[in-house]
Short mmCIF file of N, CA and C in Angstrom, two decimals:
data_model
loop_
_atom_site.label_atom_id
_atom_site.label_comp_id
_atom_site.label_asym_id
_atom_site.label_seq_id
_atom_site.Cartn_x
_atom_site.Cartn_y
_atom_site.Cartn_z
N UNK A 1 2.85 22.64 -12.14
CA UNK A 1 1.47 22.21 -12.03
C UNK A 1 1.43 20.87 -11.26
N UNK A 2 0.52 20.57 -10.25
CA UNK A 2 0.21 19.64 -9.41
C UNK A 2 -0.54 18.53 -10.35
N UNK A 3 -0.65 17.73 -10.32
CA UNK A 3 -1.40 16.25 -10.85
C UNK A 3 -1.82 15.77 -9.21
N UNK A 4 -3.22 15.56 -9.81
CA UNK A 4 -3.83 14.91 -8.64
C UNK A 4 -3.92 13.12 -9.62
N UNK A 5 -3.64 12.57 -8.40
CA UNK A 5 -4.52 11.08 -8.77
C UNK A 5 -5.56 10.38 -7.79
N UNK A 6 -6.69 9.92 -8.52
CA UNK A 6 -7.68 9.58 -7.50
C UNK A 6 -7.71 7.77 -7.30
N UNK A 7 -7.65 7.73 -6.19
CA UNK A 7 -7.79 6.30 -5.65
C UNK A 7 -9.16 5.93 -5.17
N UNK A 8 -10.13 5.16 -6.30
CA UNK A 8 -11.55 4.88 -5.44
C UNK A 8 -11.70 3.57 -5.02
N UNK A 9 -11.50 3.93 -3.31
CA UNK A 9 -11.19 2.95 -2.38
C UNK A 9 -12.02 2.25 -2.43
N UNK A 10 -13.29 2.32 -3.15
CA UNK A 10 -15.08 1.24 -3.11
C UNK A 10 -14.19 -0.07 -3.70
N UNK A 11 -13.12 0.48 -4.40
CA UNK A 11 -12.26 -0.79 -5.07
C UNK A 11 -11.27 -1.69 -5.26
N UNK A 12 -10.72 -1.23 -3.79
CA UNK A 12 -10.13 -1.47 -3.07
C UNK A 12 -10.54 -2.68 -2.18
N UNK A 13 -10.27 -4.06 -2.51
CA UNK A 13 -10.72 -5.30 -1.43
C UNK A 13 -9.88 -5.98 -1.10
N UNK A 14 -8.88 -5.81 -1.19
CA UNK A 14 -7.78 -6.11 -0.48
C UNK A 14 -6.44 -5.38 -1.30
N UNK A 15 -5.05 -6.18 -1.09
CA UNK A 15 -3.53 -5.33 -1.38
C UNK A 15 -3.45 -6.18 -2.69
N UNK A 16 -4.14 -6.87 -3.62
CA UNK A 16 -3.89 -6.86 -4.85
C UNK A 16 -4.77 -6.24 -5.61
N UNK A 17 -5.86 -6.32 -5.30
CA UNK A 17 -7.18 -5.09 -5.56
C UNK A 17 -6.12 -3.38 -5.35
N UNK A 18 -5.55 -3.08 -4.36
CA UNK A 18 -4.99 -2.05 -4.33
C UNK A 18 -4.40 -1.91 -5.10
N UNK A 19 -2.99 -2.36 -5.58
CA UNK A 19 -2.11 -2.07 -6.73
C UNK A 19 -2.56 -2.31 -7.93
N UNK A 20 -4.24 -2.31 -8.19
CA UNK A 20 -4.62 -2.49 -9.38
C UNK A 20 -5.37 -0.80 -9.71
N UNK A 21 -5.80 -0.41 -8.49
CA UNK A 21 -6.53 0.38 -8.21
C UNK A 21 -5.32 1.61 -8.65
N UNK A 22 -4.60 1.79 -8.06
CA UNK A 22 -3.06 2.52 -8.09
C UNK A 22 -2.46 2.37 -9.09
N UNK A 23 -2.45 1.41 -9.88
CA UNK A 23 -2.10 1.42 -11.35
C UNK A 23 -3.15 2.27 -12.46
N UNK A 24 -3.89 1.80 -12.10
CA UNK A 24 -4.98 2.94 -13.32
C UNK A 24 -5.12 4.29 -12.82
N UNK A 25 -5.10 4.37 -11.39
CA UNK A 25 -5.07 5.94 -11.27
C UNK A 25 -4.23 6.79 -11.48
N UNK A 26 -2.36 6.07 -11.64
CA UNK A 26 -1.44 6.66 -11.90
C UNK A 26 -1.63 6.91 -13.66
N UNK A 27 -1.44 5.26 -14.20
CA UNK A 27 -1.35 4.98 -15.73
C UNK A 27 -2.50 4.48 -16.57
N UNK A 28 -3.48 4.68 -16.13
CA UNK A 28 -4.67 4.03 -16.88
C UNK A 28 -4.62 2.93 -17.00
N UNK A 29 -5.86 2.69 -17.48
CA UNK A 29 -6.54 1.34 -17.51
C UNK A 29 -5.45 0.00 -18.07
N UNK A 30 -5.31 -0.69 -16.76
CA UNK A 30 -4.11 -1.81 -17.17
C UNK A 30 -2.91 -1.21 -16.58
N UNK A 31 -2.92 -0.32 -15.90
CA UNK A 31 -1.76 0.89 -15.51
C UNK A 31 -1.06 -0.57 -14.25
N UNK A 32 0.50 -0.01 -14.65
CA UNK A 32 0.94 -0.48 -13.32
C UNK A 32 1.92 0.24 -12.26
N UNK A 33 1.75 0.09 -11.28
CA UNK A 33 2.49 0.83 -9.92
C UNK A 33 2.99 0.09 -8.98
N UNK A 34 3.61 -0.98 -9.23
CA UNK A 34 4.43 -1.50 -8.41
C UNK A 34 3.36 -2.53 -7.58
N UNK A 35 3.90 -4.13 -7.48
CA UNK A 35 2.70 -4.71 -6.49
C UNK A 35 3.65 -5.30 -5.48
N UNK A 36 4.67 -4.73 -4.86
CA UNK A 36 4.70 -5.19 -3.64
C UNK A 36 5.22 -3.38 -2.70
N UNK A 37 5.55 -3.67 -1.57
CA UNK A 37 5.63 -2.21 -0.94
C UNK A 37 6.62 -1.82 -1.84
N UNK A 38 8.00 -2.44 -1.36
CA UNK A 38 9.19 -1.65 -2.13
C UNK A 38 8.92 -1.00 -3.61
N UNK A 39 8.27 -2.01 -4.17
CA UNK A 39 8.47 -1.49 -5.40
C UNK A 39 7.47 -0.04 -5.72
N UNK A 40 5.97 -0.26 -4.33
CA UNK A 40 5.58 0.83 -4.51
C UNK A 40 6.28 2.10 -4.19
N UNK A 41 6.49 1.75 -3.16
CA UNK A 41 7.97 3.13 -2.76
C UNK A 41 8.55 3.68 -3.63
N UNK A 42 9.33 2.53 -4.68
CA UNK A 42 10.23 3.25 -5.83
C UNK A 42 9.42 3.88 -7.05
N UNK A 43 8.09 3.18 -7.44
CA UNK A 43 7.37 3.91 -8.05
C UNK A 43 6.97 5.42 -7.61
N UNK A 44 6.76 5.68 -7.04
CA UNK A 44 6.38 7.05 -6.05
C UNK A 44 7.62 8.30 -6.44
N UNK A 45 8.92 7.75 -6.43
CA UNK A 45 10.28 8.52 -6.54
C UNK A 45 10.19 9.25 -8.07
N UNK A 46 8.84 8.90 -8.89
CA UNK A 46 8.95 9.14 -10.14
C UNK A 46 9.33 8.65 -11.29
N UNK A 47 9.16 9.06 -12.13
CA UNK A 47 9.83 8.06 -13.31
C UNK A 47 8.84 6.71 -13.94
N UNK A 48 7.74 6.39 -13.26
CA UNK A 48 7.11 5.48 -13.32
C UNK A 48 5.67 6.09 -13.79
N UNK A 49 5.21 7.27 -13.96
CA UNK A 49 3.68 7.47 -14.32
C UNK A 49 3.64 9.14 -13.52
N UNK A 50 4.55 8.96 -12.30
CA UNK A 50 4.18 10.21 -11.27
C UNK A 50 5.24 11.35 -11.76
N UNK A 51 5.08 12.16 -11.69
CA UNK A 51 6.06 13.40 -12.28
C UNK A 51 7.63 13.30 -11.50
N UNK A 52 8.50 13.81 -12.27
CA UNK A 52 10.15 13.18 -11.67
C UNK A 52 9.88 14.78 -10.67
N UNK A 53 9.44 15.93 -11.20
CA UNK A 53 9.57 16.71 -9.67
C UNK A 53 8.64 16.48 -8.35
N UNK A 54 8.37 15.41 -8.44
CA UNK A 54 6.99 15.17 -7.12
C UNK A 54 6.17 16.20 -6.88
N UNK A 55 5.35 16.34 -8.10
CA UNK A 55 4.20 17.73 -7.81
C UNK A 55 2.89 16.88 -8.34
N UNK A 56 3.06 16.01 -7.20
CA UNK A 56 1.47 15.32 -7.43
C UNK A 56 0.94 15.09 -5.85
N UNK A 57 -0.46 14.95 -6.01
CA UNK A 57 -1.28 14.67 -5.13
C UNK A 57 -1.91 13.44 -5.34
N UNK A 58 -2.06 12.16 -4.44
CA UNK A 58 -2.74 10.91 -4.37
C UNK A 58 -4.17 11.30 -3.16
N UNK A 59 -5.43 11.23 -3.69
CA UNK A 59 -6.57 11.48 -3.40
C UNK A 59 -7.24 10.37 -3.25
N UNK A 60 -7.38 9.65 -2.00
CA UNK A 60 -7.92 8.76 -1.49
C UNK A 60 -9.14 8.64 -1.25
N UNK A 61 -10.04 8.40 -2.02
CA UNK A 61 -11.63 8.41 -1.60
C UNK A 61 -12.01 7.02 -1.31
N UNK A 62 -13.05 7.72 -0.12
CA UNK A 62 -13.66 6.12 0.26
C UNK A 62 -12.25 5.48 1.37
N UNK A 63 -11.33 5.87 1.78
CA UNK A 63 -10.28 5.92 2.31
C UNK A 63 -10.34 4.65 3.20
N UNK A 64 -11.62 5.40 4.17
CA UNK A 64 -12.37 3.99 5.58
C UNK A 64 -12.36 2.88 4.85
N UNK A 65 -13.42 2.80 3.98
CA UNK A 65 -13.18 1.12 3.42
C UNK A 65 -11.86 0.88 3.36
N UNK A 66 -10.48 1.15 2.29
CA UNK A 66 -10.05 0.90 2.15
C UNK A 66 -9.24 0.11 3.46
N UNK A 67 -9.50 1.35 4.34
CA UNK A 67 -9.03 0.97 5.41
C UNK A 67 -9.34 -0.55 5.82
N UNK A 68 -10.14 -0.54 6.14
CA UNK A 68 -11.11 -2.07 6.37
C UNK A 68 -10.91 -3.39 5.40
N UNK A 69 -10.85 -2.72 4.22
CA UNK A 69 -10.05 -4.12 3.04
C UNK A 69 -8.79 -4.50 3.27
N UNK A 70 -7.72 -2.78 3.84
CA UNK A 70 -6.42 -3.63 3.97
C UNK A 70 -5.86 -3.83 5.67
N UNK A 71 -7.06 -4.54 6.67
CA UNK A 71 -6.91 -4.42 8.04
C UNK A 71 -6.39 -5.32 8.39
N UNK A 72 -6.28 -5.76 9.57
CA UNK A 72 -5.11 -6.88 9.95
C UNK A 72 -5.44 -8.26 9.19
N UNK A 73 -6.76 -8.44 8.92
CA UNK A 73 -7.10 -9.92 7.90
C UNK A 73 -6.31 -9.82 6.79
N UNK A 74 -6.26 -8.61 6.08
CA UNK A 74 -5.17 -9.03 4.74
C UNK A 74 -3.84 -8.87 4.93
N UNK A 75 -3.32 -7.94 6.18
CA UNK A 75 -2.22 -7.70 6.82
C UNK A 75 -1.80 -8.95 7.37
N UNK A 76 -2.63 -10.35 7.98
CA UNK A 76 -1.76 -11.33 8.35
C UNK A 76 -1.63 -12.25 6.65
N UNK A 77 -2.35 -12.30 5.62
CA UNK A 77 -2.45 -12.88 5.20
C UNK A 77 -1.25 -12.78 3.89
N UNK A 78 -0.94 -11.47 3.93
CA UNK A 78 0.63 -10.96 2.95
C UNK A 78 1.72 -11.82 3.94
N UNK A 79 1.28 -11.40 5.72
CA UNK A 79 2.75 -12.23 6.55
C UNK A 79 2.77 -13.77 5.84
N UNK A 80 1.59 -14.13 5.98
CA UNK A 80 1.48 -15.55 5.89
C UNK A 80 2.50 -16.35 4.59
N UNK A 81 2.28 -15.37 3.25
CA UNK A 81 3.20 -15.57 2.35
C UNK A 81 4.19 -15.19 2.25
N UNK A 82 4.53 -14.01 3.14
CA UNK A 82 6.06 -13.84 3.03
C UNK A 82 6.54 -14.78 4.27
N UNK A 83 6.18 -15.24 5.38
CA UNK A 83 6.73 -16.25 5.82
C UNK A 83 7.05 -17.82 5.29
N UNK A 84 6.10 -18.22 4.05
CA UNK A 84 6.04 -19.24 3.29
C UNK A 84 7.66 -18.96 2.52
N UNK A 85 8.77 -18.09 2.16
CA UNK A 85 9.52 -18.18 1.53
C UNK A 85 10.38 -17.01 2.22
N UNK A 86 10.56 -16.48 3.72
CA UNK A 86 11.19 -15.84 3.98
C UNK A 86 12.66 -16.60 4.66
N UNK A 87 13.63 -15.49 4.10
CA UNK A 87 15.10 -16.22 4.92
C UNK A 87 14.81 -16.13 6.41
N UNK A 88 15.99 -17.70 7.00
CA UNK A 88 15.60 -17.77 8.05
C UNK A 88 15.74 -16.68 9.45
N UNK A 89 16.85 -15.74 9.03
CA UNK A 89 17.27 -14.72 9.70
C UNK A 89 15.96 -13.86 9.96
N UNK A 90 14.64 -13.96 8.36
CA UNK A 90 13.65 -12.72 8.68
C UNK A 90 12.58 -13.45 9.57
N UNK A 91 12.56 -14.94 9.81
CA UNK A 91 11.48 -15.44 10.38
C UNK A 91 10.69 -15.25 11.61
N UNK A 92 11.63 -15.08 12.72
CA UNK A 92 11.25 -14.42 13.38
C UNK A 92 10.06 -13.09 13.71
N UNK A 93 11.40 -12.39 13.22
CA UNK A 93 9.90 -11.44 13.07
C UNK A 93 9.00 -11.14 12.32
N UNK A 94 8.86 -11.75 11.41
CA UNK A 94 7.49 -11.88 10.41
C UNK A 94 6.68 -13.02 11.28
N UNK A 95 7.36 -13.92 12.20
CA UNK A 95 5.81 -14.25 12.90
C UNK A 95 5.35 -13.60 14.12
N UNK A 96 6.39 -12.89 14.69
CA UNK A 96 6.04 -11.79 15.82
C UNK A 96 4.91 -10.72 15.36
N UNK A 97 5.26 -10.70 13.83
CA UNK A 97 4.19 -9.77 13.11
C UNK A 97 3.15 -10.13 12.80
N UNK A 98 3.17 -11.61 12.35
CA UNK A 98 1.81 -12.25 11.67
C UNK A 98 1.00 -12.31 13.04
N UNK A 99 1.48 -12.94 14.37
CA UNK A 99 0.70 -13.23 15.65
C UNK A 99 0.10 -11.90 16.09
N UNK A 100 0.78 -10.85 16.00
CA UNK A 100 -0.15 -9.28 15.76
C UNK A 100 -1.01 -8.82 15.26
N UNK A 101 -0.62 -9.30 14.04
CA UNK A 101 -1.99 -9.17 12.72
C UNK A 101 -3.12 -9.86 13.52
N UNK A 102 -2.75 -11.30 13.59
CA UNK A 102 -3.78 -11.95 13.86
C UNK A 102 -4.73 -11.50 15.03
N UNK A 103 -4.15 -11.32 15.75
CA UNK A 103 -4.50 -10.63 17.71
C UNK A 103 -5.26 -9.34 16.89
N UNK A 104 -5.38 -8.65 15.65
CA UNK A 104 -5.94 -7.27 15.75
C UNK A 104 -5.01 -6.30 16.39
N UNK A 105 -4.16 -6.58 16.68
CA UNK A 105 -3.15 -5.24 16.63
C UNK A 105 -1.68 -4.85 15.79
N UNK A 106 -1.26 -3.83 16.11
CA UNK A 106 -0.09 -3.58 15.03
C UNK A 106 -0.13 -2.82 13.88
N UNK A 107 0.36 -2.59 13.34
CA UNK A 107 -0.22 -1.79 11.80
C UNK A 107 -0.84 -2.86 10.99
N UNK A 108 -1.20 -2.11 10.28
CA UNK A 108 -2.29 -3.01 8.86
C UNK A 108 -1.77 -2.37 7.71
N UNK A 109 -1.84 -3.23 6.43
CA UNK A 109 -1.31 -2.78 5.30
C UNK A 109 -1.71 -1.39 4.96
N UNK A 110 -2.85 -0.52 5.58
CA UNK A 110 -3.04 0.35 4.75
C UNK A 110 -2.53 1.21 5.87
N UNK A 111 -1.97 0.92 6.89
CA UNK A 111 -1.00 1.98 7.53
C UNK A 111 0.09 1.90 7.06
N UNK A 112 0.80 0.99 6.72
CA UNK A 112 2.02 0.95 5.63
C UNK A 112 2.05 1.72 4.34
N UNK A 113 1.12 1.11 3.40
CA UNK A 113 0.76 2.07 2.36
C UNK A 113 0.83 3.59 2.38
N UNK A 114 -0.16 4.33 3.97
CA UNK A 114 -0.35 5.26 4.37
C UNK A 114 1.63 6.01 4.51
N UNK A 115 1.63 5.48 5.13
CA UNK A 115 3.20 5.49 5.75
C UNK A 115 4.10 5.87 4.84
N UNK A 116 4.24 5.01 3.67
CA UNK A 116 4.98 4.79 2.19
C UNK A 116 4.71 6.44 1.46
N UNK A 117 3.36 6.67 1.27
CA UNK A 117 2.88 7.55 0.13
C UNK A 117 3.72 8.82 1.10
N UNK A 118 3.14 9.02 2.51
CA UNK A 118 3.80 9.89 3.21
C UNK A 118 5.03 10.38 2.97
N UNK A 119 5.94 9.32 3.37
CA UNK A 119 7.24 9.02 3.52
C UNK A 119 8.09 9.80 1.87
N UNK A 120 7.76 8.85 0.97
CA UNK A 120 8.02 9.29 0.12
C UNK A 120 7.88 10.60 -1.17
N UNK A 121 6.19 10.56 -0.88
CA UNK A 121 5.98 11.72 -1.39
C UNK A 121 5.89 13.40 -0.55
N UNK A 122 5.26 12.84 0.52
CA UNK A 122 5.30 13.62 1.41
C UNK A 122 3.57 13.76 2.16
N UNK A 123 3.51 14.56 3.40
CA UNK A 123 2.47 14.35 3.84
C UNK A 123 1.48 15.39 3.63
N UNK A 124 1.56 16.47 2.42
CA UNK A 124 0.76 16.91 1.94
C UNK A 124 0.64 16.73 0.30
N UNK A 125 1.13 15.08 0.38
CA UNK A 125 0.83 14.74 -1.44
C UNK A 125 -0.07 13.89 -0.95
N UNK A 126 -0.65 13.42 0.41
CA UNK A 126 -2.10 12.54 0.41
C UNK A 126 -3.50 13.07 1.05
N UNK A 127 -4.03 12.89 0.18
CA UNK A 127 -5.61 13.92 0.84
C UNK A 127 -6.63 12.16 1.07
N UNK A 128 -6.68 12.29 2.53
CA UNK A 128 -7.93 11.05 2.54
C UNK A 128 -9.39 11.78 2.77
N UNK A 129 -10.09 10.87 1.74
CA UNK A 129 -11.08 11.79 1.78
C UNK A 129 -12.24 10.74 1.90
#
């Protein structure tokens, strides 16, 4: 049996608004799902709320907004803090990335996100709707 979970993107206003949003839809109210990528990734693998055979569906409503909450403004603004404490080896390109964000181009967190749920669950466990 498939488990759907619904993500209502109206609630979605940025990438800590998201992993709050993603926590209750996996685990209910107070639910948690991981708040940075990696850890969302590893949440996803199961074991965390989502079934260990990956027979779930993540149902994205309201998707566009979300889109728009997690666009290059909150996409430079995650660089901004991971450059505040990144090793010096990653610096570089986290500001090659942040100067992208900023310019409006490049991916945006919710192409990452997008990317992640894909990746891991697969690309018919996400319905944007």
């Amino acid at each position: 049996m498939t488990v759907t979970y619904v993500i209502e993107g109206s609630g979605v206003t940025g990438l800590d608004s998201f992993w709050d949003v993603m926590g209750e839809a996996v685990n209910g109210p107070g639910g948690y799902f991981g708040r940075s990528l990696d850890a969302f990734a590893d949440c996803l693998g199961g074991g965390f709320g989502t079934p260990e055979d990956g027979a779930f569906v993540i149902e994205w409503r309201d998707h566009a907004r979300s889109a728009r909450a997690l666009g290059h403004e909150e996409t430079a603004r995650r660089l901004e803090g991971l450059l505040r404490r990144a090793h010096p080896t990653n610096r570089a390109r986290i500001e090659r990335e942040l100067a992208e964000a900023r310019a409006g181009r490049g991916p945006t967190l919710f192409d990452d996100l997008v990317g992640i749920i894909t990746d891991r669950a697969g690309p018919r466990a996400l319905r944007l709707v």
